[in-house]
Amino acid sequence: MDETEFWELIDATREAAEGDPEEQADLLVERLCGLDPEGVLDFARHFEARYRRAFTWDLWAAAWVLLDGASDDVFDSFRCWLIGQGREVYEGAVHDPDALAELLDDFDEEIDGDGEELGYAADEAYEQLTGVVAPELGLAPAPAEPQGTPLDLEDDQALAERLPRLWERFGA
């Protein structure tokens, strides 16, 4: 599976689920079960690489603004959700987290921002196909700390300065 195929799967399942992350995860498992086990692992490697790439202070700050707070577990789910939004939103947000102010049509913190189940889709599909737990993906260890310049996520002024457009649209 190449990067284009990865994003096509993400987009197709998001559109079919009409933006519902849980439904998208279910559809993703279905689609992945149509692949061979190695294809599922390829998908998992693409997903994990993007998940790790989104481990930045600025994206954590964006999640904090959008969700009115974000623990490390909530930020993990947010990164899965962000991948589920598709290539344009994901790449735009990774390049400039403040651009989420323009990239998101709307944001309902009751449904949006939590894509935890998307993060398990490849594991679930692999297990359904093979009857065993997916093996290690062979990737380098994940970073222990977010990339970028740290900031105090509980400091509204720091958030507003770091992400002015996002703060203006979604901030407290």
PDB file of C-alpha atoms in Angstrom:
ATOM      1  CA  MET A   1       0.000   0.000   0.000  1.00  0.00           C
ATOM      2  CA  ASP A   2       1.352   3.380  -0.938  1.00  0.00           C
ATOM      3  CA  GLU A   3       0.537   6.790   0.535  1.00  0.00           C
ATOM      4  CA  THR A   4      -2.147   7.541  -2.071  1.00  0.00           C
ATOM      5  CA  GLU A   5      -3.965   4.273  -1.340  1.00  0.00           C
ATOM      6  CA  PHE A   6      -3.739   4.990   2.382  1.00  0.00           C
ATOM      7  CA  TRP A   7      -5.406   8.396   1.993  1.00  0.00           C
ATOM      8  CA  GLU A   8      -7.996   7.003  -0.426  1.00  0.00           C
ATOM      9  CA  LEU A   9      -9.070   4.490   2.245  1.00  0.00           C
ATOM     10  CA  ILE A  10      -9.252   7.233   4.868  1.00  0.00           C
ATOM     11  CA  ASP A  11     -11.267   9.521   2.585  1.00  0.00           C
ATOM     12  CA  ALA A  12     -13.654   6.840   1.360  1.00  0.00           C
ATOM     13  CA  THR A  13     -14.497   5.679   4.873  1.00  0.00           C
ATOM     14  CA  ARG A  14     -14.876   9.236   6.222  1.00  0.00           C
ATOM     15  CA  GLU A  15     -17.260  10.156   3.410  1.00  0.00           C
ATOM     16  CA  ALA A  16     -19.291   6.940   3.802  1.00  0.00           C
ATOM     17  CA  ALA A  17     -19.496   7.532   7.567  1.00  0.00           C
ATOM     18  CA  GLU A  18     -20.581  11.138   7.008  1.00  0.00           C
ATOM     19  CA  GLY A  19     -17.892  12.321   9.414  1.00  0.00           C
ATOM     20  CA  ASP A  20     -18.801  10.029  12.334  1.00  0.00           C
ATOM     21  CA  PRO A  21     -15.428   8.761  13.638  1.00  0.00           C
ATOM     22  CA  GLU A  22     -16.816   5.569  15.197  1.00  0.00           C
ATOM     23  CA  GLU A  23     -18.677   4.642  12.015  1.00  0.00           C
ATOM     24  CA  GLN A  24     -15.551   5.511  10.021  1.00  0.00           C
ATOM     25  CA  ALA A  25     -13.520   3.106  12.173  1.00  0.00           C
ATOM     26  CA  ASP A  26     -16.044   0.311  11.580  1.00  0.00           C
ATOM     27  CA  LEU A  27     -15.982   0.932   7.830  1.00  0.00           C
ATOM     28  CA  LEU A  28     -12.203   1.057   7.865  1.00  0.00           C
ATOM     29  CA  VAL A  29     -12.026  -2.357   9.547  1.00  0.00           C
ATOM     30  CA  GLU A  30     -14.390  -3.719   6.859  1.00  0.00           C
ATOM     31  CA  ARG A  31     -12.276  -2.299   4.039  1.00  0.00           C
ATOM     32  CA  LEU A  32      -9.022  -3.462   5.599  1.00  0.00           C
ATOM     33  CA  CYS A  33     -10.418  -6.978   5.935  1.00  0.00           C
ATOM     34  CA  GLY A  34     -10.585  -6.973   2.140  1.00  0.00           C
ATOM     35  CA  LEU A  35      -6.790  -6.739   1.991  1.00  0.00           C
ATOM     36  CA  ASP A  36      -4.223  -9.401   2.707  1.00  0.00           C
ATOM     37  CA  PRO A  37      -2.532  -9.301   6.137  1.00  0.00           C
ATOM     38  CA  GLU A  38       0.592  -7.583   4.765  1.00  0.00           C
ATOM     39  CA  GLY A  39      -1.588  -4.865   3.221  1.00  0.00           C
ATOM     40  CA  VAL A  40      -3.179  -4.288   6.615  1.00  0.00           C
ATOM     41  CA  LEU A  41       0.265  -3.969   8.195  1.00  0.00           C
ATOM     42  CA  ASP A  42       1.266  -1.504   5.464  1.00  0.00           C
ATOM     43  CA  PHE A  43      -1.806   0.567   6.324  1.00  0.00           C
ATOM     44  CA  ALA A  44      -0.861   0.361  10.023  1.00  0.00           C
ATOM     45  CA  ARG A  45       2.657   1.620   9.272  1.00  0.00           C
ATOM     46  CA  HIS A  46       1.284   4.586   7.310  1.00  0.00           C
ATOM     47  CA  PHE A  47      -1.172   5.369  10.100  1.00  0.00           C
ATOM     48  CA  GLU A  48       1.457   5.105  12.840  1.00  0.00           C
ATOM     49  CA  ALA A  49       3.924   7.301  10.927  1.00  0.00           C
ATOM     50  CA  ARG A  50       1.322  10.046  10.611  1.00  0.00           C
ATOM     51  CA  TYR A  51       0.215   9.605  14.210  1.00  0.00           C
ATOM     52  CA  ARG A  52       3.798  10.133  15.371  1.00  0.00           C
ATOM     53  CA  ARG A  53       4.332  13.070  13.004  1.00  0.00           C
ATOM     54  CA  ALA A  54       1.365  14.816  14.644  1.00  0.00           C
ATOM     55  CA  PHE A  55       2.972  14.544  18.100  1.00  0.00           C
ATOM     56  CA  THR A  56       3.802  18.247  18.386  1.00  0.00           C
ATOM     57  CA  TRP A  57       3.251  20.904  21.004  1.00  0.00           C
ATOM     58  CA  ASP A  58       1.383  23.122  18.556  1.00  0.00           C
ATOM     59  CA  LEU A  59      -1.078  20.373  17.608  1.00  0.00           C
ATOM     60  CA  TRP A  60      -1.568  19.566  21.279  1.00  0.00           C
ATOM     61  CA  ALA A  61      -2.328  23.253  21.817  1.00  0.00           C
ATOM     62  CA  ALA A  62      -4.821  23.125  18.921  1.00  0.00           C
ATOM     63  CA  ALA A  63      -6.520  20.085  20.474  1.00  0.00           C
ATOM     64  CA  TRP A  64      -6.592  21.939  23.797  1.00  0.00           C
ATOM     65  CA  VAL A  65      -8.344  24.939  22.217  1.00  0.00           C
ATOM     66  CA  LEU A  66     -10.818  22.859  20.206  1.00  0.00           C
ATOM     67  CA  LEU A  67     -11.700  20.492  23.050  1.00  0.00           C
ATOM     68  CA  ASP A  68     -11.462  22.986  25.909  1.00  0.00           C
ATOM     69  CA  GLY A  69      -8.619  20.962  27.405  1.00  0.00           C
ATOM     70  CA  ALA A  70      -6.811  17.830  26.299  1.00  0.00           C
ATOM     71  CA  SER A  71      -5.010  15.309  28.506  1.00  0.00           C
ATOM     72  CA  ASP A  72      -2.338  13.146  26.887  1.00  0.00           C
ATOM     73  CA  ASP A  73      -4.938  10.400  26.228  1.00  0.00           C
ATOM     74  CA  VAL A  74      -7.332  12.914  24.684  1.00  0.00           C
ATOM     75  CA  PHE A  75      -4.508  14.244  22.515  1.00  0.00           C
ATOM     76  CA  ASP A  76      -3.748  10.686  21.363  1.00  0.00           C
ATOM     77  CA  SER A  77      -7.382  10.297  20.267  1.00  0.00           C
ATOM     78  CA  PHE A  78      -7.301  13.731  18.651  1.00  0.00           C
ATOM     79  CA  ARG A  79      -4.312  12.739  16.505  1.00  0.00           C
ATOM     80  CA  CYS A  80      -6.203   9.650  15.298  1.00  0.00           C
ATOM     81  CA  TRP A  81      -9.216  11.848  14.529  1.00  0.00           C
ATOM     82  CA  LEU A  82      -6.993  14.305  12.666  1.00  0.00           C
ATOM     83  CA  ILE A  83      -5.702  11.520  10.396  1.00  0.00           C
ATOM     84  CA  GLY A  84      -9.310  10.480   9.836  1.00  0.00           C
ATOM     85  CA  GLN A  85     -10.096  13.948   8.483  1.00  0.00           C
ATOM     86  CA  GLY A  86      -8.066  13.187   5.368  1.00  0.00           C
ATOM     87  CA  ARG A  87      -4.877  14.315   3.759  1.00  0.00           C
ATOM     88  CA  GLU A  88      -5.743  17.978   3.187  1.00  0.00           C
ATOM     89  CA  VAL A  89      -6.798  18.680   6.765  1.00  0.00           C
ATOM     90  CA  TYR A  90      -4.068  16.486   8.251  1.00  0.00           C
ATOM     91  CA  GLU A  91      -1.205  17.925   6.194  1.00  0.00           C
ATOM     92  CA  GLY A  92      -2.491  21.471   6.628  1.00  0.00           C
ATOM     93  CA  ALA A  93      -2.714  21.040  10.394  1.00  0.00           C
ATOM     94  CA  VAL A  94       0.692  19.384  10.734  1.00  0.00           C
ATOM     95  CA  HIS A  95       2.273  22.155   8.664  1.00  0.00           C
ATOM     96  CA  ASP A  96       0.382  24.940  10.492  1.00  0.00           C
ATOM     97  CA  PRO A  97      -1.885  23.922  13.399  1.00  0.00           C
ATOM     98  CA  ASP A  98      -3.402  27.417  13.441  1.00  0.00           C
ATOM     99  CA  ALA A  99      -4.738  26.683   9.933  1.00  0.00           C
ATOM    100  CA  LEU A 100      -7.340  24.394  11.538  1.00  0.00           C
ATOM    101  CA  ALA A 101      -9.329  27.615  11.993  1.00  0.00           C
ATOM    102  CA  GLU A 102      -9.881  27.603   8.217  1.00  0.00           C
ATOM    103  CA  LEU A 103      -9.592  23.867   7.506  1.00  0.00           C
ATOM    104  CA  LEU A 104     -12.502  22.847   9.752  1.00  0.00           C
ATOM    105  CA  ASP A 105     -15.981  23.798   8.564  1.00  0.00           C
ATOM    106  CA  ASP A 106     -17.301  23.335  12.052  1.00  0.00           C
ATOM    107  CA  PHE A 107     -16.274  21.465  15.160  1.00  0.00           C
ATOM    108  CA  ASP A 108     -18.597  19.760  17.621  1.00  0.00           C
ATOM    109  CA  GLU A 109     -16.564  18.602  20.600  1.00  0.00           C
ATOM    110  CA  GLU A 110     -19.270  16.003  21.336  1.00  0.00           C
ATOM    111  CA  ILE A 111     -18.385  14.044  18.161  1.00  0.00           C
ATOM    112  CA  ASP A 112     -15.294  15.646  16.671  1.00  0.00           C
ATOM    113  CA  GLY A 113     -11.781  15.319  17.990  1.00  0.00           C
ATOM    114  CA  ASP A 114     -12.058  11.726  19.234  1.00  0.00           C
ATOM    115  CA  GLY A 115     -10.825   9.152  16.761  1.00  0.00           C
ATOM    116  CA  GLU A 116      -9.531   6.582  19.232  1.00  0.00           C
ATOM    117  CA  GLU A 117     -11.232   3.711  17.396  1.00  0.00           C
ATOM    118  CA  LEU A 118      -9.509   4.697  14.142  1.00  0.00           C
ATOM    119  CA  GLY A 119      -6.217   3.978  15.865  1.00  0.00           C
ATOM    120  CA  TYR A 120      -7.262   0.363  16.448  1.00  0.00           C
ATOM    121  CA  ALA A 121      -8.789  -0.365  13.030  1.00  0.00           C
ATOM    122  CA  ALA A 122      -5.708  -2.013  11.509  1.00  0.00           C
ATOM    123  CA  ASP A 123      -5.100  -4.154  14.600  1.00  0.00           C
ATOM    124  CA  GLU A 124      -8.715  -5.288  14.614  1.00  0.00           C
ATOM    125  CA  ALA A 125      -8.683  -6.100  10.885  1.00  0.00           C
ATOM    126  CA  TYR A 126      -5.396  -7.996  11.159  1.00  0.00           C
ATOM    127  CA  GLU A 127      -6.740 -10.081  14.019  1.00  0.00           C
ATOM    128  CA  GLN A 128      -9.968 -10.825  12.111  1.00  0.00           C
ATOM    129  CA  LEU A 129      -7.959 -11.918   9.062  1.00  0.00           C
ATOM    130  CA  THR A 130      -5.337 -14.008  10.835  1.00  0.00           C
ATOM    131  CA  GLY A 131      -6.710 -14.913  14.259  1.00  0.00           C
ATOM    132  CA  VAL A 132      -3.582 -13.521  15.907  1.00  0.00           C
ATOM    133  CA  VAL A 133      -2.489 -10.150  17.262  1.00  0.00           C
ATOM    134  CA  ALA A 134      -0.660  -7.927  14.763  1.00  0.00           C
ATOM    135  CA  PRO A 135       3.131  -8.083  15.057  1.00  0.00           C
ATOM    136  CA  GLU A 136       5.352  -5.116  15.802  1.00  0.00           C
ATOM    137  CA  LEU A 137       5.506  -2.781  12.815  1.00  0.00           C
ATOM    138  CA  GLY A 138       9.286  -2.469  12.774  1.00  0.00           C
ATOM    139  CA  LEU A 139       9.255   1.303  13.246  1.00  0.00           C
ATOM    140  CA  ALA A 140      11.724   3.302  15.292  1.00  0.00           C
ATOM    141  CA  PRO A 141      10.572   4.029  18.855  1.00  0.00           C
ATOM    142  CA  ALA A 142       8.068   6.856  19.181  1.00  0.00           C
ATOM    143  CA  PRO A 143       9.375  10.114  20.636  1.00  0.00           C
ATOM    144  CA  ALA A 144       8.867  10.470  24.373  1.00  0.00           C
ATOM    145  CA  GLU A 145       8.018  14.175  24.180  1.00  0.00           C
ATOM    146  CA  PRO A 146       6.130  16.249  21.618  1.00  0.00           C
ATOM    147  CA  GLN A 147       8.205  17.967  18.951  1.00  0.00           C
ATOM    148  CA  GLY A 148       8.509  21.755  18.861  1.00  0.00           C
ATOM    149  CA  THR A 149       8.561  24.469  21.467  1.00  0.00           C
ATOM    150  CA  PRO A 150       6.782  23.520  24.710  1.00  0.00           C
ATOM    151  CA  LEU A 151       4.093  25.777  26.109  1.00  0.00           C
ATOM    152  CA  ASP A 152       1.836  25.894  29.132  1.00  0.00           C
ATOM    153  CA  LEU A 153      -1.443  24.539  27.771  1.00  0.00           C
ATOM    154  CA  GLU A 154      -3.360  26.057  30.665  1.00  0.00           C
ATOM    155  CA  ASP A 155      -2.159  29.569  29.798  1.00  0.00           C
ATOM    156  CA  ASP A 156      -4.886  31.140  27.654  1.00  0.00           C
ATOM    157  CA  GLN A 157      -2.662  34.031  26.627  1.00  0.00           C
ATOM    158  CA  ALA A 158       0.079  31.652  25.422  1.00  0.00           C
ATOM    159  CA  LEU A 159      -2.510  29.647  23.448  1.00  0.00           C
ATOM    160  CA  ALA A 160      -3.963  32.810  21.900  1.00  0.00           C
ATOM    161  CA  GLU A 161      -0.472  33.993  20.902  1.00  0.00           C
ATOM    162  CA  ARG A 162       0.593  30.613  19.468  1.00  0.00           C
ATOM    163  CA  LEU A 163      -2.672  29.946  17.604  1.00  0.00           C
ATOM    164  CA  PRO A 164      -4.356  33.329  17.058  1.00  0.00           C
ATOM    165  CA  ARG A 165      -6.839  32.321  14.328  1.00  0.00           C
ATOM    166  CA  LEU A 166      -7.866  29.102  16.076  1.00  0.00           C
ATOM    167  CA  TRP A 167      -8.178  30.920  19.411  1.00  0.00           C
ATOM    168  CA  GLU A 168     -10.326  33.643  17.848  1.00  0.00           C
ATOM    169  CA  ARG A 169     -12.700  31.106  16.306  1.00  0.00           C
ATOM    170  CA  PHE A 170     -12.826  28.365  18.960  1.00  0.00           C
ATOM    171  CA  GLY A 171     -11.077  29.698  22.082  1.00  0.00           C
ATOM    172  CA  ALA A 172     -12.624  30.379  25.462  1.00  0.00           C
TER     173      ALA A 172
END
